Coordinates of C-alpha atoms in Angstrom, one line a residue:
M1334 CA 54.4 -10.3 18.7
T1335 CA 51.0 -10.8 16.8
T1336 CA 51.6 -12.1 13.3
P1337 CA 49.7 -9.9 10.8
I1338 CA 46.8 -11.8 8.9
D1339 CA 46.8 -11.8 5.3
P1340 CA 44.2 -9.9 3.2
I1341 CA 42.2 -12.8 1.9
T1342 CA 41.8 -14.4 5.4
I1343 CA 40.6 -11.1 6.6
E1344 CA 38.0 -11.0 3.9
I1345 CA 36.9 -14.6 4.3
V1346 CA 36.2 -14.0 7.8
A1347 CA 34.6 -10.7 7.6
S1348 CA 32.1 -12.1 5.1
A1349 CA 31.6 -15.1 7.5
F1350 CA 30.3 -12.7 9.9
R1351 CA 28.4 -10.8 7.6
S1352 CA 26.5 -14.1 6.4
V1353 CA 25.7 -14.6 10.3
V1354 CA 23.9 -11.4 10.9
D1355 CA 22.5 -11.5 7.5
E1356 CA 20.8 -15.0 8.1
T1357 CA 19.8 -13.7 11.5
F1358 CA 18.2 -10.8 10.2
I1359 CA 16.1 -13.1 7.7
A1360 CA 15.2 -15.7 10.7
L1361 CA 14.2 -12.9 13.0
M1362 CA 12.3 -11.7 10.1
K1363 CA 10.6 -15.2 9.2
S1364 CA 9.6 -16.0 12.6
A1365 CA 8.0 -13.1 14.0
Y1366 CA 4.3 -12.6 14.5
S1367 CA 3.7 -8.9 14.0
T1368 CA 3.5 -7.5 10.6
N1369 CA 5.6 -4.6 11.5
I1370 CA 8.6 -7.1 12.0
K1371 CA 7.8 -9.6 9.6
E1372 CA 6.6 -7.6 6.4
R1373 CA 7.9 -4.0 7.3
H1374 CA 11.2 -5.5 8.5
D1375 CA 11.6 -2.9 11.1
H1376 CA 14.3 -5.1 12.8
S1377 CA 18.3 -5.0 13.0
T1378 CA 21.0 -7.6 13.6
A1379 CA 24.6 -7.3 14.6
V1380 CA 27.9 -8.7 16.2
C1381 CA 29.9 -6.8 18.6
D1382 CA 32.8 -7.8 20.2
R1383 CA 33.9 -8.5 23.8
D1384 CA 34.5 -4.6 24.3
G1385 CA 31.1 -3.7 23.2
R1386 CA 32.5 -2.5 19.7
L1387 CA 30.1 -2.8 16.6
I1388 CA 31.6 -5.1 14.1
V1389 CA 29.1 -5.9 11.5
Q1390 CA 25.8 -5.2 11.1
A1391 CA 23.0 -7.0 8.6
D1392 CA 22.8 -5.2 5.1
M1393 CA 19.0 -4.4 6.0
S1394 CA 19.5 -3.1 9.1
L1395 CA 18.2 0.2 10.1
P1396 CA 21.1 2.9 10.7
I1397 CA 19.0 4.3 13.6
H1398 CA 19.4 0.7 15.4
I1399 CA 23.2 1.1 15.6
A1400 CA 22.6 3.5 18.6
S1401 CA 20.5 1.0 20.5
M1402 CA 22.9 -1.4 19.8
T1403 CA 26.1 0.4 21.1
G1404 CA 24.1 1.8 23.9
L1405 CA 23.1 -2.1 25.1
M1406 CA 26.7 -2.9 24.8
K1407 CA 27.6 -0.1 27.3
S1408 CA 24.8 -1.2 29.3
I1409 CA 25.9 -4.8 29.7
L1410 CA 29.5 -4.1 30.3
A1411 CA 28.8 -1.7 32.8
K1412 CA 26.6 -3.7 35.0
Y1413 CA 27.8 -7.4 34.5
P1414 CA 31.8 -8.0 35.2
T1415 CA 33.0 -10.3 32.6
E1416 CA 32.9 -13.2 35.3
E1417 CA 29.5 -13.0 35.7
I1418 CA 28.4 -13.4 31.8
E1419 CA 28.1 -16.9 30.9
E1420 CA 27.2 -19.3 28.1
G1421 CA 23.3 -19.5 27.6
D1422 CA 22.6 -16.1 29.1
V1423 CA 20.7 -13.8 26.9
F1424 CA 20.3 -9.9 27.7
V1425 CA 17.3 -7.8 26.9
A1426 CA 16.7 -4.0 27.6
N1427 CA 15.0 -1.1 26.2
D1428 CA 15.3 1.8 28.4
P1429 CA 16.6 5.2 26.7
H1430 CA 17.6 6.8 29.9
V1431 CA 19.5 3.7 31.7
A1432 CA 19.9 1.1 29.2
G1433 CA 21.4 2.7 26.3
G1434 CA 18.0 2.1 23.9
T1435 CA 16.5 5.4 22.1
H1436 CA 12.8 4.6 22.5
L1437 CA 10.8 1.7 24.6
P1438 CA 9.2 0.0 21.5
D1439 CA 12.7 -1.1 20.2
I1440 CA 13.6 -3.9 22.5
N1441 CA 17.3 -5.2 22.2
Y1442 CA 18.4 -8.5 22.8
A1443 CA 22.0 -9.9 22.8
A1444 CA 23.7 -13.4 23.9
P1445 CA 27.2 -13.5 24.7
L1446 CA 29.6 -15.6 22.3
F1447 CA 32.2 -17.8 23.8
L1448 CA 35.2 -19.0 22.1
E1449 CA 37.9 -21.4 23.9
G1450 CA 36.6 -20.6 27.3
Q1451 CA 36.9 -16.6 26.8
L1452 CA 33.7 -13.9 25.9
M1453 CA 34.7 -13.4 22.1
G1454 CA 31.7 -11.0 21.5
F1455 CA 27.7 -10.7 21.4
I1456 CA 25.3 -11.6 18.9
C1457 CA 22.9 -9.0 19.0
N1458 CA 19.5 -7.9 17.6
I1459 CA 16.7 -5.4 18.2
A1460 CA 13.1 -5.1 16.7
H1461 CA 10.2 -2.4 17.0
H1462 CA 7.2 -4.1 18.9
A1463 CA 4.0 -2.8 17.8
D1464 CA 3.1 -2.1 21.6
I1465 CA 4.9 -1.7 24.5
G1466 CA 2.0 -0.9 26.9
G1467 CA 1.6 3.2 28.3
M1468 CA -1.0 5.2 27.9
A1469 CA -2.1 4.8 24.2
P1470 CA -2.1 2.0 21.9
G1471 CA 1.0 1.5 19.7
S1472 CA 3.2 3.2 22.4
M1473 CA 3.7 6.1 20.0
A1474 CA 1.0 8.7 20.0
G1475 CA 1.3 12.5 20.5
G1476 CA 0.2 13.9 23.8
M1477 CA 2.9 11.8 26.2
S1478 CA 4.7 14.4 28.4
E1479 CA 7.1 11.8 30.5
I1480 CA 8.5 8.2 29.7
Y1481 CA 6.7 6.5 32.6
Q1482 CA 3.5 7.2 29.9
E1483 CA 5.4 5.4 27.0
G1484 CA 5.2 1.8 28.2
L1485 CA 7.4 -0.6 29.9
R1486 CA 10.6 0.2 30.7
I1487 CA 13.0 -2.2 30.8
P1488 CA 16.8 -2.0 32.3
V1489 CA 19.2 -4.5 31.1
V1490 CA 18.6 -8.0 32.7
K1491 CA 19.0 -11.6 32.2
L1492 CA 16.2 -13.1 30.4
F1493 CA 17.8 -16.4 30.3
R1494 CA 20.6 -17.3 32.7
K1495 CA 22.7 -20.6 31.4
G1496 CA 20.2 -21.5 29.0
V1497 CA 17.2 -21.1 31.4
I1498 CA 14.3 -18.8 31.0
Q1499 CA 13.4 -16.2 33.9
Q1500 CA 9.7 -17.2 33.5
D1501 CA 8.5 -14.0 35.8
L1502 CA 10.5 -11.6 33.8
M1503 CA 8.3 -12.5 30.4
D1504 CA 5.5 -12.7 32.9
I1505 CA 5.7 -9.1 33.3
F1506 CA 7.0 -8.1 29.7
L1507 CA 3.8 -9.6 28.3
L1508 CA 1.5 -8.2 31.0
N1509 CA 2.1 -4.6 30.4
A1510 CA 1.9 -4.7 26.5
R1511 CA -1.4 -5.1 24.1
I1512 CA -1.7 -8.4 22.2
P1513 CA 0.4 -10.4 24.7
D1514 CA 0.4 -13.6 22.2
E1515 CA 1.5 -11.4 19.3
R1516 CA 4.2 -10.0 21.5
R1517 CA 5.5 -13.8 23.1
G1518 CA 6.2 -14.4 19.2
D1519 CA 8.0 -11.2 18.6
H1520 CA 10.3 -12.1 21.6
F1521 CA 11.0 -15.7 21.0
A1522 CA 11.5 -14.6 17.5
Q1523 CA 14.4 -12.2 18.7
I1524 CA 15.4 -15.2 21.2
A1525 CA 15.7 -17.8 18.5
A1526 CA 17.6 -15.3 16.2
C1527 CA 20.5 -14.8 19.3
R1528 CA 20.8 -18.5 19.3
L1529 CA 21.1 -19.5 15.8
G1530 CA 23.9 -16.4 15.7
V1531 CA 25.6 -18.4 18.7
R1532 CA 25.8 -21.2 16.8
R1533 CA 26.9 -20.1 13.3
V1534 CA 29.2 -18.0 15.1
K1535 CA 30.9 -21.1 17.2
E1536 CA 31.3 -22.9 13.7
I1537 CA 33.3 -19.9 12.1
G1538 CA 35.2 -20.0 15.7
E1539 CA 36.1 -23.5 15.7
R1540 CA 37.6 -23.1 11.8
Y1541 CA 39.8 -20.0 12.6
G1542 CA 40.2 -19.6 16.5
L1543 CA 39.7 -16.7 18.9
A1544 CA 42.8 -15.1 17.9
T1545 CA 42.6 -14.6 14.5
I1546 CA 39.0 -13.6 14.6
C1547 CA 39.8 -10.7 17.4
Q1548 CA 42.5 -9.5 14.6
V1549 CA 40.2 -9.7 12.0
F1550 CA 37.4 -7.4 14.3
D1551 CA 40.6 -4.7 15.1
E1552 CA 41.4 -4.7 11.4
L1553 CA 37.8 -4.2 10.1
I1554 CA 37.0 -1.1 12.8
E1555 CA 40.7 0.3 11.6
R1556 CA 40.1 0.0 7.9
T1557 CA 36.6 1.8 8.4
R1558 CA 38.1 4.1 11.0
S1559 CA 40.6 5.2 8.3
R1560 CA 38.7 5.4 5.4
M1561 CA 36.6 7.7 7.0
R1562 CA 39.2 10.1 8.1
A1563 CA 40.6 10.2 4.9
A1564 CA 36.8 11.0 3.2
I1565 CA 36.4 13.9 6.2
A1566 CA 39.9 15.3 5.3
A1567 CA 38.6 15.5 1.5
V1568 CA 36.2 18.0 2.6
P1569 CA 37.5 21.5 2.6
D1570 CA 38.3 22.9 6.3
G1571 CA 35.7 25.2 7.3
V1572 CA 32.7 26.0 9.6
Y1573 CA 29.2 24.8 8.0
S1574 CA 26.0 25.7 9.8
F1575 CA 22.7 25.3 9.2
D1576 CA 19.4 25.2 11.1
D1577 CA 15.6 24.0 10.8
V1578 CA 12.8 23.6 13.0
M1579 CA 10.2 20.7 14.2
D1580 CA 6.6 21.2 13.4
D1581 CA 5.5 20.8 17.1
D1582 CA 5.8 18.3 20.4
G1583 CA 2.3 17.3 20.2
L1584 CA 1.7 19.3 23.8
G1585 CA 1.4 23.0 22.0
T1586 CA 5.1 23.8 21.7
V1587 CA 5.7 24.5 18.0
D1588 CA 8.4 25.5 15.3
I1589 CA 11.0 24.0 17.9
P1590 CA 14.4 25.1 16.7
I1591 CA 17.5 23.0 16.1
K1592 CA 20.9 24.3 15.4
L1593 CA 24.5 22.8 13.7
S1594 CA 27.7 24.0 13.2
I1595 CA 30.0 21.5 11.5
T1596 CA 33.6 22.2 11.8
I1597 CA 36.1 20.5 9.2
D1598 CA 39.6 20.6 10.2
G1599 CA 41.8 18.2 8.6
D1600 CA 40.6 14.6 9.0
S1601 CA 38.3 15.6 11.8
A1602 CA 34.4 16.7 11.8
L1603 CA 33.2 18.5 15.1
F1604 CA 29.2 18.4 15.0
D1605 CA 28.2 21.2 17.1
W1606 CA 24.3 21.3 18.3
R1607 CA 24.7 23.7 21.3
G1608 CA 22.2 26.2 21.1
S1609 CA 19.2 23.9 19.8
S1610 CA 16.2 23.9 21.9
S1611 CA 15.8 22.6 25.1
Q1612 CA 13.9 19.1 25.5
V1613 CA 10.4 19.3 25.1
R1614 CA 7.5 18.2 27.0
G1615 CA 6.4 16.1 24.1
N1616 CA 7.8 12.9 23.0
I1617 CA 9.9 14.2 20.6
N1618 CA 13.1 14.3 22.2
V1619 CA 16.2 12.4 21.1
P1620 CA 18.5 10.5 23.3
I1621 CA 22.3 11.4 22.7
N1622 CA 23.0 7.8 21.3
A1623 CA 20.3 8.7 18.8
T1624 CA 22.0 11.7 17.6
Q1625 CA 25.3 9.8 17.4
A1626 CA 23.5 7.4 15.0
A1627 CA 22.2 10.2 12.9
V1628 CA 25.6 11.7 12.5
A1629 CA 27.3 8.1 11.7
Y1630 CA 24.6 7.7 9.2
S1631 CA 25.2 11.3 7.4
L1632 CA 29.0 10.6 7.4
R1633 CA 29.0 7.7 5.5
A1634 CA 26.1 8.4 3.0
L1635 CA 27.9 11.8 2.0
L1636 CA 31.3 10.8 2.0
D1637 CA 31.6 7.1 1.9
P1638 CA 28.7 4.9 1.3
E1639 CA 30.7 2.1 0.5
I1640 CA 32.3 2.0 3.5
A1641 CA 31.2 -1.1 6.3
N1642 CA 29.1 0.6 9.2
N1643 CA 30.9 -0.5 12.2
Q1644 CA 32.7 1.2 15.0
G1645 CA 35.0 3.0 12.9
I1646 CA 32.5 5.0 11.9
I1647 CA 31.2 5.9 15.6
D1648 CA 34.7 6.7 16.5
C1649 CA 34.8 9.5 13.9
C1650 CA 31.6 11.0 15.5
E1651 CA 32.9 14.1 17.7
L1652 CA 29.7 15.8 19.3
L1653 CA 28.9 18.7 21.5
T1654 CA 25.6 19.0 22.8
D1655 CA 23.5 20.7 25.5
P1656 CA 23.1 18.2 28.0
G1657 CA 19.3 18.2 28.5
S1658 CA 18.3 19.8 25.1
I1659 CA 16.3 18.0 22.6
V1660 CA 19.3 16.5 20.9
D1661 CA 20.3 15.0 24.5
C1662 CA 17.7 14.6 26.2
K1663 CA 17.6 13.6 30.2
S1664 CA 15.1 11.4 32.0
P1665 CA 12.2 11.4 32.1
A1666 CA 12.2 13.2 29.2
P1667 CA 9.4 11.2 26.5
V1668 CA 11.2 9.8 23.5
A1669 CA 8.6 7.8 21.5
A1670 CA 8.7 10.0 18.2
R1671 CA 12.4 10.3 18.4
A1672 CA 12.6 9.2 14.6
N1673 CA 10.9 12.5 13.5
T1674 CA 13.6 14.3 15.0
S1675 CA 16.4 12.0 13.8
Q1676 CA 15.1 12.5 10.2
R1677 CA 15.4 16.1 11.0
L1678 CA 18.8 16.0 12.4
I1679 CA 20.0 14.4 9.0
D1680 CA 18.0 17.0 7.0
I1681 CA 20.1 19.5 8.8
I1682 CA 23.4 17.8 8.6
I1683 CA 22.8 17.7 4.8
G1684 CA 22.0 21.2 4.5
A1685 CA 25.1 22.2 6.1
F1686 CA 27.5 19.8 4.3
S1687 CA 25.6 21.3 1.2
K1688 CA 28.0 24.4 1.4
A1689 CA 31.1 22.3 1.0
I1690 CA 29.9 19.4 -1.2
P1691 CA 27.0 20.7 -2.9
E1692 CA 27.2 17.8 -5.3
R1693 CA 26.4 15.4 -2.9
A1694 CA 23.4 17.0 -1.0
V1695 CA 20.0 16.3 -1.4
G1696 CA 17.0 18.4 -1.1
A1697 CA 15.1 18.1 2.3
S1698 CA 13.2 14.7 2.0
N1699 CA 9.9 14.1 3.7
G1700 CA 11.7 14.6 7.0
A1701 CA 9.3 12.3 9.1
N1702 CA 8.2 9.0 10.2
T1703 CA 4.9 9.4 9.8
T1704 CA 3.4 6.9 12.0
A1705 CA -0.5 5.5 12.0
V1706 CA -1.7 3.1 14.6
F1707 CA -5.4 1.6 14.7
S1708 CA -6.5 -0.4 17.2
G1709 CA -9.7 -1.8 18.4
T1710 CA -11.6 -5.3 18.6
D1711 CA -12.0 -7.3 15.7
P1712 CA -15.5 -8.0 15.0
R1713 CA -14.9 -11.5 13.4
N1714 CA -13.5 -13.0 16.3
G1715 CA -13.8 -10.5 19.4
H1716 CA -9.8 -10.4 19.6
E1717 CA -8.3 -7.5 20.2
Y1718 CA -6.2 -6.3 17.4
L1719 CA -3.3 -3.4 16.6
Y1720 CA -2.4 -2.2 13.4
F1721 CA 1.2 0.1 13.5
E1722 CA 2.7 1.5 10.6
T1723 CA 5.0 4.0 9.6
L1724 CA 4.7 5.4 6.1
G1725 CA 7.1 6.9 3.4
G1726 CA 7.4 9.6 1.7
G1727 CA 9.7 11.9 -0.7
F1728 CA 13.5 11.6 -1.2
G1729 CA 15.1 14.8 -2.0
G1730 CA 16.2 16.1 -5.5
R1731 CA 19.9 15.4 -6.1
N1732 CA 22.4 17.1 -8.2
D1733 CA 21.9 14.9 -11.2
R1734 CA 18.6 13.2 -10.9
D1735 CA 14.9 13.1 -9.5
G1736 CA 14.3 12.3 -5.8
K1737 CA 12.3 9.0 -5.6
D1738 CA 8.4 8.8 -4.5
G1739 CA 7.0 7.3 -1.4
V1740 CA 9.9 5.8 -0.1
Q1741 CA 11.4 5.6 3.3
V1742 CA 14.5 7.5 3.7
H1743 CA 17.6 7.9 5.8
I1744 CA 17.8 6.3 8.8
T1745 CA 14.7 4.3 8.7
N1746 CA 14.8 2.0 5.7
T1747 CA 11.6 0.1 6.8
S1748 CA 8.9 -1.5 4.1
N1749 CA 5.7 0.3 3.3
L1750 CA 3.0 -2.3 4.6
P1751 CA 1.3 -4.1 1.6
I1752 CA -2.4 -3.7 1.2
E1753 CA -2.9 -7.3 1.1
A1754 CA -1.2 -8.1 4.7
I1755 CA -3.4 -5.1 6.4
E1756 CA -6.7 -6.6 4.8
T1757 CA -5.8 -9.8 5.8
E1758 CA -4.6 -9.4 9.5
Y1759 CA -7.0 -6.7 10.4
P1760 CA -10.3 -5.8 10.1
L1761 CA -9.6 -2.9 8.0
R1762 CA -10.2 -1.5 4.2
V1763 CA -7.3 0.0 2.2
V1764 CA -10.1 2.4 0.6
S1765 CA -7.1 3.9 -1.7
Y1766 CA -3.3 3.9 -2.0
G1767 CA -1.2 5.8 -4.1
F1768 CA 1.0 9.1 -4.6
I1769 CA 0.0 12.2 -3.9
E1770 CA -0.3 14.6 -7.2
D1771 CA 1.8 17.6 -7.5
S1772 CA 3.8 16.9 -4.0
G1773 CA 7.2 17.0 -4.7
G1774 CA 9.2 20.0 -4.8
P1775 CA 9.7 21.6 -8.3
G1776 CA 13.3 22.0 -9.2
Q1777 CA 15.7 21.3 -12.0
Y1778 CA 15.8 17.9 -10.0
R1779 CA 12.1 17.9 -8.7
G1780 CA 11.6 16.1 -5.0
G1781 CA 9.9 12.9 -4.5
G1782 CA 6.3 12.7 -3.7
G1783 CA 4.5 11.7 -0.8
L1784 CA 2.0 8.8 -0.3
R1785 CA -1.8 8.9 0.2
R1786 CA -3.5 5.9 2.5
V1787 CA -6.9 5.9 3.3
I1788 CA -8.1 3.4 5.7
Q1789 CA -11.9 2.3 7.0
P1790 CA -13.1 0.2 9.7
I1791 CA -15.0 -2.4 8.9
G1792 CA -18.2 -3.6 10.8
H1793 CA -16.8 -1.7 14.1
A1794 CA -15.5 1.7 15.5
C1795 CA -11.6 1.7 16.0
I1796 CA -9.3 4.5 17.3
F1797 CA -6.6 6.3 15.5
N1798 CA -3.4 7.5 16.8
G1799 CA -0.8 9.3 14.8
A1800 CA 2.6 11.4 14.7
G1801 CA 3.6 13.6 11.8
E1802 CA 6.4 15.6 11.0
R1803 CA 7.0 18.0 8.1
F1804 CA 2.9 18.9 8.4
T1805 CA 3.5 22.6 8.8
N1806 CA 7.1 22.8 8.1
A1807 CA 7.6 22.0 4.3
P1808 CA 10.7 20.4 3.2
W1809 CA 13.2 22.6 1.8
G1810 CA 14.6 22.6 -1.3
L1811 CA 18.3 23.6 -2.2
F1812 CA 20.3 25.6 -4.7
G1813 CA 17.2 27.2 -6.2
G1814 CA 14.7 24.2 -5.5
E1815 CA 11.4 24.7 -4.3
P1816 CA 9.9 23.2 -1.4
G1817 CA 7.6 19.7 -1.5
R1818 CA 4.2 19.7 -0.1
P1819 CA 3.7 19.1 3.6
G1820 CA 1.8 15.9 4.8
R1821 CA -1.7 15.8 6.8
F1822 CA -3.7 13.6 8.5
L1823 CA -8.0 13.9 8.0
L1824 CA -10.8 12.2 9.6
A1825 CA -13.2 11.7 6.4
S1826 CA -16.8 10.5 5.4
E1827 CA -19.6 11.3 2.6
T1828 CA -20.5 14.2 4.4
G1829 CA -16.8 15.8 4.4
E1830 CA -13.7 16.0 6.1
R1831 CA -11.7 17.2 9.1
R1832 CA -8.1 17.9 9.6
L1833 CA -6.6 16.4 12.3
E1834 CA -3.6 17.8 14.6
V1835 CA -0.1 17.0 13.5
K1836 CA 0.3 14.6 16.5
P1837 CA -3.6 13.3 16.8
S1838 CA -4.2 11.0 20.0
G1839 CA -7.4 8.9 20.5
V1840 CA -9.5 9.7 17.5
T1841 CA -12.6 7.3 17.2
V1842 CA -13.2 6.4 13.7
S1843 CA -16.6 4.7 12.7
P1844 CA -17.4 2.3 10.2
D1845 CA -18.8 5.1 8.1
Q1846 CA -15.7 7.1 8.2
H1847 CA -12.1 6.8 7.4
I1848 CA -8.5 8.1 8.4
V1849 CA -6.8 9.6 5.1
V1850 CA -2.7 9.8 5.7
E1851 CA -0.9 12.0 3.7
T1852 CA 3.1 12.0 3.8
P1853 CA 5.0 14.9 3.0
G1854 CA 6.9 15.1 -0.4
S1855 CA 10.3 16.4 -0.7
G1856 CA 12.4 19.5 -1.8
G1857 CA 13.6 19.9 -5.4
Y1858 CA 17.5 20.4 -6.4
G1859 CA 18.3 23.6 -8.3
P1860 CA 16.3 26.0 -10.3
A1861 CA 13.0 25.0 -11.6
S1862 CA 13.5 26.9 -14.7
E1863 CA 16.6 24.5 -15.6
R1864 CA 14.5 21.8 -16.0
D1865 CA 14.8 19.7 -19.0
A1866 CA 11.7 19.9 -21.2
A1867 CA 11.8 16.3 -21.7
A1868 CA 11.7 15.6 -18.0
I1869 CA 8.7 17.9 -17.5
E1870 CA 6.9 15.9 -20.2
I1871 CA 7.6 12.7 -18.4
D1872 CA 6.1 14.1 -15.2
R1873 CA 3.1 15.1 -17.1
K1874 CA 2.2 11.6 -18.6
S1875 CA 3.0 10.2 -15.3
Q1876 CA -0.1 12.0 -13.8
K1877 CA 1.8 12.7 -10.9
Y1878 CA 1.8 16.2 -11.6
S1879 CA -1.1 18.3 -13.1
G1880 CA -0.8 20.7 -16.0
E1881 CA -1.8 23.7 -13.6
F1882 CA 0.9 22.8 -11.4
L1883 CA 3.5 22.3 -14.4
A1884 CA 2.6 25.5 -16.0
A1885 CA 2.9 27.2 -12.5
H1886 CA 6.5 26.1 -11.9
Y1887 CA 8.1 25.5 -15.0
P1888 CA 8.4 28.2 -17.9
G1889 CA 9.3 24.9 -20.1
F1890 CA 5.7 24.0 -20.0
A1891 CA 2.9 25.9 -21.6
N1892 CA -0.6 24.9 -23.1
G1893 CA -0.5 21.3 -21.9
T1894 CA 2.9 20.5 -23.6
A1895 CA 6.7 21.0 -22.2
H1896 CA 9.2 23.3 -24.4
P1897 CA 12.5 23.9 -23.9
A1898 CA 12.4 27.3 -21.6
E1899 CA 13.6 30.4 -23.9

């Protein structure tokens, strides 16, 4: 019979593992070559147990990456018997259809952890590479109709066997990607983070032993599972439904419906996505792992934000889908822009739960992962370059405060790239960067505003690819709150400007032109007529909102000054 572990030891061991994933997160960030990782932090680290269950994830990790990490674990354990997993091995994969990934630019690494001669678990990391090959620079543009066009597909393979690199595999990875030197640097940053994690976990294991650590893993998962079940039980029983649409798929299909019914019955929550659109030709489809990640994030954010992010939450995610739908796509569906759809799934979940727990809901956020990719030849040195970024937007108004302006939201908590990093690394000039006036949805608590970034190539013509959402269907408000402003892409010059498609591809930008990226705002919460006069005055003084906008939407604003509504 196993002797129970005292709570203090559990917390000490748990904290030790949290420190490991946080340290490996920072090590990967500081070792990476690309701005998307070293500046924007589009990566995650975690520890999984020998059964592939997620145990602990770094605090700064992205919620969407939980899907790829658990998917990778299932794929490794399905392909390799335990006796074929050895010390010094390093696994790598990215494919969403055969290797548990969610899109090709997210490359997953895992190294086995051994203690007392037995497999104890895996140290894992995932990083978004700025390019993985395919038909468009950045591997994320609209217009892709099958996954073969999106880049190099990597099944689960051993890049290292007993500590020895399989150089032929690395050669294939680098040959099929743009800017191979940068790709090599990011690959080896991930490998180094794995090796660091292996060393740190061995130090913990030598102190506490295999049996104790395995008991702690079980306890951590059970604690999370029990807390989440209790949080679900506190939601009133019932069926709560909501639906929304995606703008388009980049290949002609518009207003693509996604439907959800949540059934709360005691301590169980069933998320029924049946009736949503079939998978589409364009690359906004979502693998089931990413849908599960959206549900897991939403449960945690709405019901118990302080809960540990591990397998216990995943175990509470009960899903029903139509296989081959936009939320459970099948090969060869393209998935590069799946994050945009994942953001919409979260908006829909929040919309459904707003009918049961209105005090915890928020207006629709920018609902996008607005992507901008610039590529060309640097006139300073003749080398190819590729600048990839996803930009933040508005976060929805809440029941007791305004939404935030210009932030990454929900499932993708990366950073916006600093101007200095862009202009240092690339032959590009940031002409302007700031908030978009009048973009947050009016309400008792207004939505957050979107961002405007204007970029111009210096001394050369470049190619622009983009992917937007909430560009035609505005982010909605809740309980009388009004929608936020949609986003848009523009090609501009001194002679005028031209609006681009929602998901433009292969746009040539000359040195006398610039690209304007405007991200969506977000929806307000509660009627605008109930907004406090002091808050309206703050909006006016902030210069984020014009007098005309305030007068049109708030009865408490007249003659350029805020007054209490009568």
